JSON list of C-alpha atoms in Angstrom, two decimals:
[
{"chain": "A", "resi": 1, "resn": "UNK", "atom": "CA", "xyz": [-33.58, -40.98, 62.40]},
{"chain": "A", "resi": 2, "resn": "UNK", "atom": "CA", "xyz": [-36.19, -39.26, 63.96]},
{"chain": "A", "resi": 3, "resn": "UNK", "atom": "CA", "xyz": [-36.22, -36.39, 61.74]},
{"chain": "A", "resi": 4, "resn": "UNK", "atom": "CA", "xyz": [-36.00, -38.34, 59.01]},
{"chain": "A", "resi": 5, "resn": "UNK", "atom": "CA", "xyz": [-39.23, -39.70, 60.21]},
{"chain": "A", "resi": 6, "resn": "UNK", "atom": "CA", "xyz": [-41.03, -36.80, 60.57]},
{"chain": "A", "resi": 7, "resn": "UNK", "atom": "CA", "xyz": [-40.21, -35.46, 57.12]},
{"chain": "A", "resi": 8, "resn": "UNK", "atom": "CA", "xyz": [-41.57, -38.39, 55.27]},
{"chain": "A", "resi": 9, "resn": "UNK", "atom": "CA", "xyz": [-44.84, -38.40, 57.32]},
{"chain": "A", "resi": 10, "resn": "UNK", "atom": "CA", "xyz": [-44.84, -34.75, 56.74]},
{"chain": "A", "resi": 11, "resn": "UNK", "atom": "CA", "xyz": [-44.28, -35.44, 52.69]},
{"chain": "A", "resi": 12, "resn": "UNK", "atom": "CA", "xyz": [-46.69, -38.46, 52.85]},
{"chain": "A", "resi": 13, "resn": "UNK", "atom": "CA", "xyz": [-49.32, -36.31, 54.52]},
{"chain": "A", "resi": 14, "resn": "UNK", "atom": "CA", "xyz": [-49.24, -32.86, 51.87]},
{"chain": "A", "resi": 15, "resn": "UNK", "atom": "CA", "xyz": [-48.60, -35.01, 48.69]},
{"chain": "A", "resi": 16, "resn": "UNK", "atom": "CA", "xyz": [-52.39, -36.63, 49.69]},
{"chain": "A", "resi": 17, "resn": "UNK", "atom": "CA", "xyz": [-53.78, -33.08, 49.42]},
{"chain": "A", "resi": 18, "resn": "UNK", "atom": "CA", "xyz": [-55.87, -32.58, 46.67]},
{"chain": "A", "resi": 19, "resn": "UNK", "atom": "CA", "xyz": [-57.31, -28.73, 45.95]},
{"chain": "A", "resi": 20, "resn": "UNK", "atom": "CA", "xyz": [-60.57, -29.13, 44.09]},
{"chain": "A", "resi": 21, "resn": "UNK", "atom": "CA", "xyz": [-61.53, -27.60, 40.58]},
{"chain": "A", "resi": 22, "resn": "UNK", "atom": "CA", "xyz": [-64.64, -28.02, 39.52]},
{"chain": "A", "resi": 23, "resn": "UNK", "atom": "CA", "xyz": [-63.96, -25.61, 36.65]},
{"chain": "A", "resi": 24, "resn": "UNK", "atom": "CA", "xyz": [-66.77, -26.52, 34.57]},
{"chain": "A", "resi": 25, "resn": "UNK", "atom": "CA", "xyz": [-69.33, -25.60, 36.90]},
{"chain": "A", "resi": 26, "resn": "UNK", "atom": "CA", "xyz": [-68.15, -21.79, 36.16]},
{"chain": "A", "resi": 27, "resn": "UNK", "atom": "CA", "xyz": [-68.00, -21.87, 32.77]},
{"chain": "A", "resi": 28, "resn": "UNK", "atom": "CA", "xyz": [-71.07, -19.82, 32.47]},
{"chain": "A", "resi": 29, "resn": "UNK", "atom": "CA", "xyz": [-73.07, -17.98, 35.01]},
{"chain": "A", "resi": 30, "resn": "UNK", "atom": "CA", "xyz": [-73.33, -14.65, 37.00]},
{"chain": "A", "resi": 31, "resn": "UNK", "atom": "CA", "xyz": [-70.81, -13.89, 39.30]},
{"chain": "A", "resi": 32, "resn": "UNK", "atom": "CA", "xyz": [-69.34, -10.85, 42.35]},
{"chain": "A", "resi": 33, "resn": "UNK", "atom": "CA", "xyz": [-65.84, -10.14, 42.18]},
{"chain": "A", "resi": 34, "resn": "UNK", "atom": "CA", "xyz": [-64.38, -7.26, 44.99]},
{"chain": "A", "resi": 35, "resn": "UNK", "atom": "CA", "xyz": [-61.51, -5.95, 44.19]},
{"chain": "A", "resi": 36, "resn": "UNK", "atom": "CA", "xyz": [-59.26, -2.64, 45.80]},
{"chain": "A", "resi": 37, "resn": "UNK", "atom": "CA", "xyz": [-58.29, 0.52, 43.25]},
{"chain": "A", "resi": 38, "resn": "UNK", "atom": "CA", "xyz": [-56.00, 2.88, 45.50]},
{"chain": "A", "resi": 39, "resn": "UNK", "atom": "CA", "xyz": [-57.41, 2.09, 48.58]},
{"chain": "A", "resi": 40, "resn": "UNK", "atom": "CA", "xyz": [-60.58, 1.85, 47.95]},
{"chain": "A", "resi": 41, "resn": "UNK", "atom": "CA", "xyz": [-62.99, -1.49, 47.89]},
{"chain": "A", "resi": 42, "resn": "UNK", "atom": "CA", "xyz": [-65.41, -1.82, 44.61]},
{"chain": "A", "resi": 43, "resn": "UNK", "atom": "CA", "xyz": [-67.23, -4.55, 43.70]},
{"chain": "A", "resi": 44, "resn": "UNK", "atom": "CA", "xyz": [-67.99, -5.54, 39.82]},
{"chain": "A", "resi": 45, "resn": "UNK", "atom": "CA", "xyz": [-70.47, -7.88, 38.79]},
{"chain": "A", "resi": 46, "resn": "UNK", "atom": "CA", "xyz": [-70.28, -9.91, 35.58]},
{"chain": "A", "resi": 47, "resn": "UNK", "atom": "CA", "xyz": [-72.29, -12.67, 33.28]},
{"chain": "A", "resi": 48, "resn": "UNK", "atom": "CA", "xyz": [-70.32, -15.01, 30.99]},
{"chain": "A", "resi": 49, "resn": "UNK", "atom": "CA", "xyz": [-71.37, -17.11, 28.89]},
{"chain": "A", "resi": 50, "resn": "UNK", "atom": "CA", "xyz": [-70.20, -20.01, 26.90]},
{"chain": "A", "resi": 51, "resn": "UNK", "atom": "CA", "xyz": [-68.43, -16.74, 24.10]},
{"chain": "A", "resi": 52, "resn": "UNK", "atom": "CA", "xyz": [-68.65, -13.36, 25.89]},
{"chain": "A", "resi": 53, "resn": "UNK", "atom": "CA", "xyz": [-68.29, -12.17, 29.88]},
{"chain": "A", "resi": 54, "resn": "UNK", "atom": "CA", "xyz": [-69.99, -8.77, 30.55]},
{"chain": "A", "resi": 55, "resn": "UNK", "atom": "CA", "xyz": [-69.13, -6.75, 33.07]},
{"chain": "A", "resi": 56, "resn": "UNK", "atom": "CA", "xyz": [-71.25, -4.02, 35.03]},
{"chain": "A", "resi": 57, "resn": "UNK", "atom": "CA", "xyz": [-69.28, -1.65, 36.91]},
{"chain": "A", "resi": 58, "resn": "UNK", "atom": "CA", "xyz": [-70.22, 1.98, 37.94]},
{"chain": "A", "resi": 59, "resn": "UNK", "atom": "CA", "xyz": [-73.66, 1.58, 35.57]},
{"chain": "A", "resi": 60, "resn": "UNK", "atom": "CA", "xyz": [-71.70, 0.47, 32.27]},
{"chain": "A", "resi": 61, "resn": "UNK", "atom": "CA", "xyz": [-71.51, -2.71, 30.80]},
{"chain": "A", "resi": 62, "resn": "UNK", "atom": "CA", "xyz": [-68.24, -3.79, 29.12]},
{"chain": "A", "resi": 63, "resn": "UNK", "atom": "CA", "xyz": [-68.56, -6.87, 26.88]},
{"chain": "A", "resi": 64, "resn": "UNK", "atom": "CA", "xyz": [-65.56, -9.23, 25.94]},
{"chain": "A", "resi": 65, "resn": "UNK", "atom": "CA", "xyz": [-65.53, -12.17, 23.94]},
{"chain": "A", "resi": 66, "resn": "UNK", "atom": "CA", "xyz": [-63.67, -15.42, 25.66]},
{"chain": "A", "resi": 67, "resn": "UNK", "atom": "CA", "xyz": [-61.72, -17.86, 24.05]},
{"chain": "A", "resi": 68, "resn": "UNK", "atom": "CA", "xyz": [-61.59, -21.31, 26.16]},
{"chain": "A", "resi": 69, "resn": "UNK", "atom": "CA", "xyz": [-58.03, -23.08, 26.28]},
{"chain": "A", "resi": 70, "resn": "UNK", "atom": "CA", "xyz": [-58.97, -25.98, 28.93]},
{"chain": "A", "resi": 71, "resn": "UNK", "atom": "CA", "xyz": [-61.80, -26.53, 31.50]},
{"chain": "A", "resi": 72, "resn": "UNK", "atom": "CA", "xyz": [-59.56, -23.85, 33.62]},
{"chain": "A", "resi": 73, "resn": "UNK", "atom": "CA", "xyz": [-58.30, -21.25, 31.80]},
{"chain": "A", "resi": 74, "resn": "UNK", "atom": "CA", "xyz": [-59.30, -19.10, 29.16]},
{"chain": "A", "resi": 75, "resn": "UNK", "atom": "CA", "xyz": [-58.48, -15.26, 27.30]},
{"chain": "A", "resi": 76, "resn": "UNK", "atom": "CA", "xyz": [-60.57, -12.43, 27.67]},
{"chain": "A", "resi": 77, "resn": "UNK", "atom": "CA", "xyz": [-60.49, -10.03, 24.73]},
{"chain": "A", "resi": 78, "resn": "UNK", "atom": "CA", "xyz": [-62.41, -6.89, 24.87]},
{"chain": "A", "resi": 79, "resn": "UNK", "atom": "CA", "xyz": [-64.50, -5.79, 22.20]},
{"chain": "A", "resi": 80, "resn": "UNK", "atom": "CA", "xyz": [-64.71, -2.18, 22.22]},
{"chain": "A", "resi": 81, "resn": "UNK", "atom": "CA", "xyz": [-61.52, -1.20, 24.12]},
{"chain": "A", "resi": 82, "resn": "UNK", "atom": "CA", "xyz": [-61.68, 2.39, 24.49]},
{"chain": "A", "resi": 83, "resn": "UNK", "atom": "CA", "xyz": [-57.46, 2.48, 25.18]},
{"chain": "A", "resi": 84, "resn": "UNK", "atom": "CA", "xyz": [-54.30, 0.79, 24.17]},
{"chain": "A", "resi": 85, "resn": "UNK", "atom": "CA", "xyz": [-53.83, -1.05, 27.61]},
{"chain": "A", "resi": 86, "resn": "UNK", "atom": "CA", "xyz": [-57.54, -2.49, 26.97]},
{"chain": "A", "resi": 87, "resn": "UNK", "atom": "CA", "xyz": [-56.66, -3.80, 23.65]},
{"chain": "A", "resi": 88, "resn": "UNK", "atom": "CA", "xyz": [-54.15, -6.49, 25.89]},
{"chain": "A", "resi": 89, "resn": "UNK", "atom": "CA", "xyz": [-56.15, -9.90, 26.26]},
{"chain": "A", "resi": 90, "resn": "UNK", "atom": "CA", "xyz": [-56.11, -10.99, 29.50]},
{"chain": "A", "resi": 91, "resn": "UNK", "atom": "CA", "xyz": [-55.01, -15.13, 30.62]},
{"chain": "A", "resi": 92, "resn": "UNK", "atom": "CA", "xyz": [-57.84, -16.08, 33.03]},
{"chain": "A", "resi": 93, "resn": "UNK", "atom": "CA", "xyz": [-57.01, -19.11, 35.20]},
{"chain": "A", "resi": 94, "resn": "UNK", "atom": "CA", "xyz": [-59.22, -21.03, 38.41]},
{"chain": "A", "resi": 95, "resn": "UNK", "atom": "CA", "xyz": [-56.76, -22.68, 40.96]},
{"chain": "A", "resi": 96, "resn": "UNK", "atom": "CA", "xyz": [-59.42, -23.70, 43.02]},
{"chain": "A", "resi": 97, "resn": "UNK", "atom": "CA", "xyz": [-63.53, -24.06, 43.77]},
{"chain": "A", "resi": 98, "resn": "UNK", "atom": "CA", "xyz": [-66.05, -24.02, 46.61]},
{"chain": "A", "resi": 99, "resn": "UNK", "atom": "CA", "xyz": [-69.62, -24.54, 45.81]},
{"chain": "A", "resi": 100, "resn": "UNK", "atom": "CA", "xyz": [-70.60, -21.30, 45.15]},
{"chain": "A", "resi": 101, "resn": "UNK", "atom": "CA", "xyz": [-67.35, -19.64, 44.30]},
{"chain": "A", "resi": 102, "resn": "UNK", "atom": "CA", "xyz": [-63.67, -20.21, 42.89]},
{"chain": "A", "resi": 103, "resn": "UNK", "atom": "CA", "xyz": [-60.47, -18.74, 43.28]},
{"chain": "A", "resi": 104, "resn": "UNK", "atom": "CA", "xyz": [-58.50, -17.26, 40.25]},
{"chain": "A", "resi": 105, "resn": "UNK", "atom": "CA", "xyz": [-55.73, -15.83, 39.20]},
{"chain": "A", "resi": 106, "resn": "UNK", "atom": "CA", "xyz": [-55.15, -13.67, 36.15]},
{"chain": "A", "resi": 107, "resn": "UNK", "atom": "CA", "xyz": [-52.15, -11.48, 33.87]},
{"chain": "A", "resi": 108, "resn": "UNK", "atom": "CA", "xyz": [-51.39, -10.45, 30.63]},
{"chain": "A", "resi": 109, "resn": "UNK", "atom": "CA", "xyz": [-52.20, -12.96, 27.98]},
{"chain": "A", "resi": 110, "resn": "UNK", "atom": "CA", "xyz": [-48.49, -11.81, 26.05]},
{"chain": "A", "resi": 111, "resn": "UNK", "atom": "CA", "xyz": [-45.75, -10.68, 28.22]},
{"chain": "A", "resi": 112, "resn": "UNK", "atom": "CA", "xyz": [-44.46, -6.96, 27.33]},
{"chain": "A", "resi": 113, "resn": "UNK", "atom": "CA", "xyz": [-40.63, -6.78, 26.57]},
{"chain": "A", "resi": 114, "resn": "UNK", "atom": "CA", "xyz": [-38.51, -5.40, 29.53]},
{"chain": "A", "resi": 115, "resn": "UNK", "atom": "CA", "xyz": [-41.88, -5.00, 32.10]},
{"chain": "A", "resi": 116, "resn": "UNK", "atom": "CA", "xyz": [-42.13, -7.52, 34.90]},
{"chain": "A", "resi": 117, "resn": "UNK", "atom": "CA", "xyz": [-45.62, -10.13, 34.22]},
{"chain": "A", "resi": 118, "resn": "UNK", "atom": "CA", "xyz": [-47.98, -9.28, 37.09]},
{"chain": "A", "resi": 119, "resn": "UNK", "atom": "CA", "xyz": [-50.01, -12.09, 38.50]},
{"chain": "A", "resi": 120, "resn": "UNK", "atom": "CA", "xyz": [-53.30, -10.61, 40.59]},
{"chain": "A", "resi": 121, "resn": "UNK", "atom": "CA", "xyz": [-55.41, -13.20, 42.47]},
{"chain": "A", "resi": 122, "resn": "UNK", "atom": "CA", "xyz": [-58.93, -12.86, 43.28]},
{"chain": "A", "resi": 123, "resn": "UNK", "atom": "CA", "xyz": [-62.49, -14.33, 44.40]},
{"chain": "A", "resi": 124, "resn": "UNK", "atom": "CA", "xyz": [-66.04, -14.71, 42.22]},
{"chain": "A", "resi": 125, "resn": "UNK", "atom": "CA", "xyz": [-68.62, -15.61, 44.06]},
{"chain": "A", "resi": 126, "resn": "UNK", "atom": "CA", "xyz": [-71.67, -17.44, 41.98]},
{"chain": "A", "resi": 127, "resn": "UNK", "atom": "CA", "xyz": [-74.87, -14.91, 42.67]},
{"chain": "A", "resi": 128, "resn": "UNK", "atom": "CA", "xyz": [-77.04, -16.46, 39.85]}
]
């Protein structure tokens, strides 16, 4: 009985937690996003508008247009992709916000026969 009891606080307790998305409030903006490429820690720094995020990284800017399918998630397509795996659109989702920041996760936009669908996660942080 005790048990019992304990798992139903337990259930009562985690089904009252709420993780906040204030996804609108990144819908447009500048943002920091650090990220590891084998082994080694870069940071990339992007603007997005309402239509198009641009990202500078290494001194080039890279320009994609987005397509918004809720508040929370949207496609990235780029424009001038300069190889086949850059012509794949890319499913952009936020799971979560802070003030300044929100956590994401992000994958192919179509699945590729017979190759497992990688899920990344990551951080932007707001810096304008």
């Amino acid at each position: 009985m005790k048990v019992f009891s304990v798992i139903l606080v337990l259930l009562l307790l985690t089904s009252c937690y709420s993780v906040e998305r204030n996804c609108t409030d990144f819908k447009t903006g500048t943002f920091e996003f650090t990220y590891t490429i084998d082994g080694i820690e870069q940071t990339s720094r992007f603007k997005r508008t309402e239509n198009f995020n641009i990202d500078y990284q290494e001194g080039k800017a890279d320009s994609s247009t987005i397509r918004w399918i809720n508040d929370c998630e949207f496609v990235l397509k780029k424009l001038n992709p300069e190889s086949n795996s850059e012509k794949d659109a890319i499913h952009m989702k936020i799971l979560s916000t802070t003030e300044d920041s929100y956590t994401f996760e992000y994958k192919l936009a179509v699945k590729r026969p017979n190759k497992p669908l990688n899920v990344e996660k990551g951080v932007a942080v707001r810096v304008n």
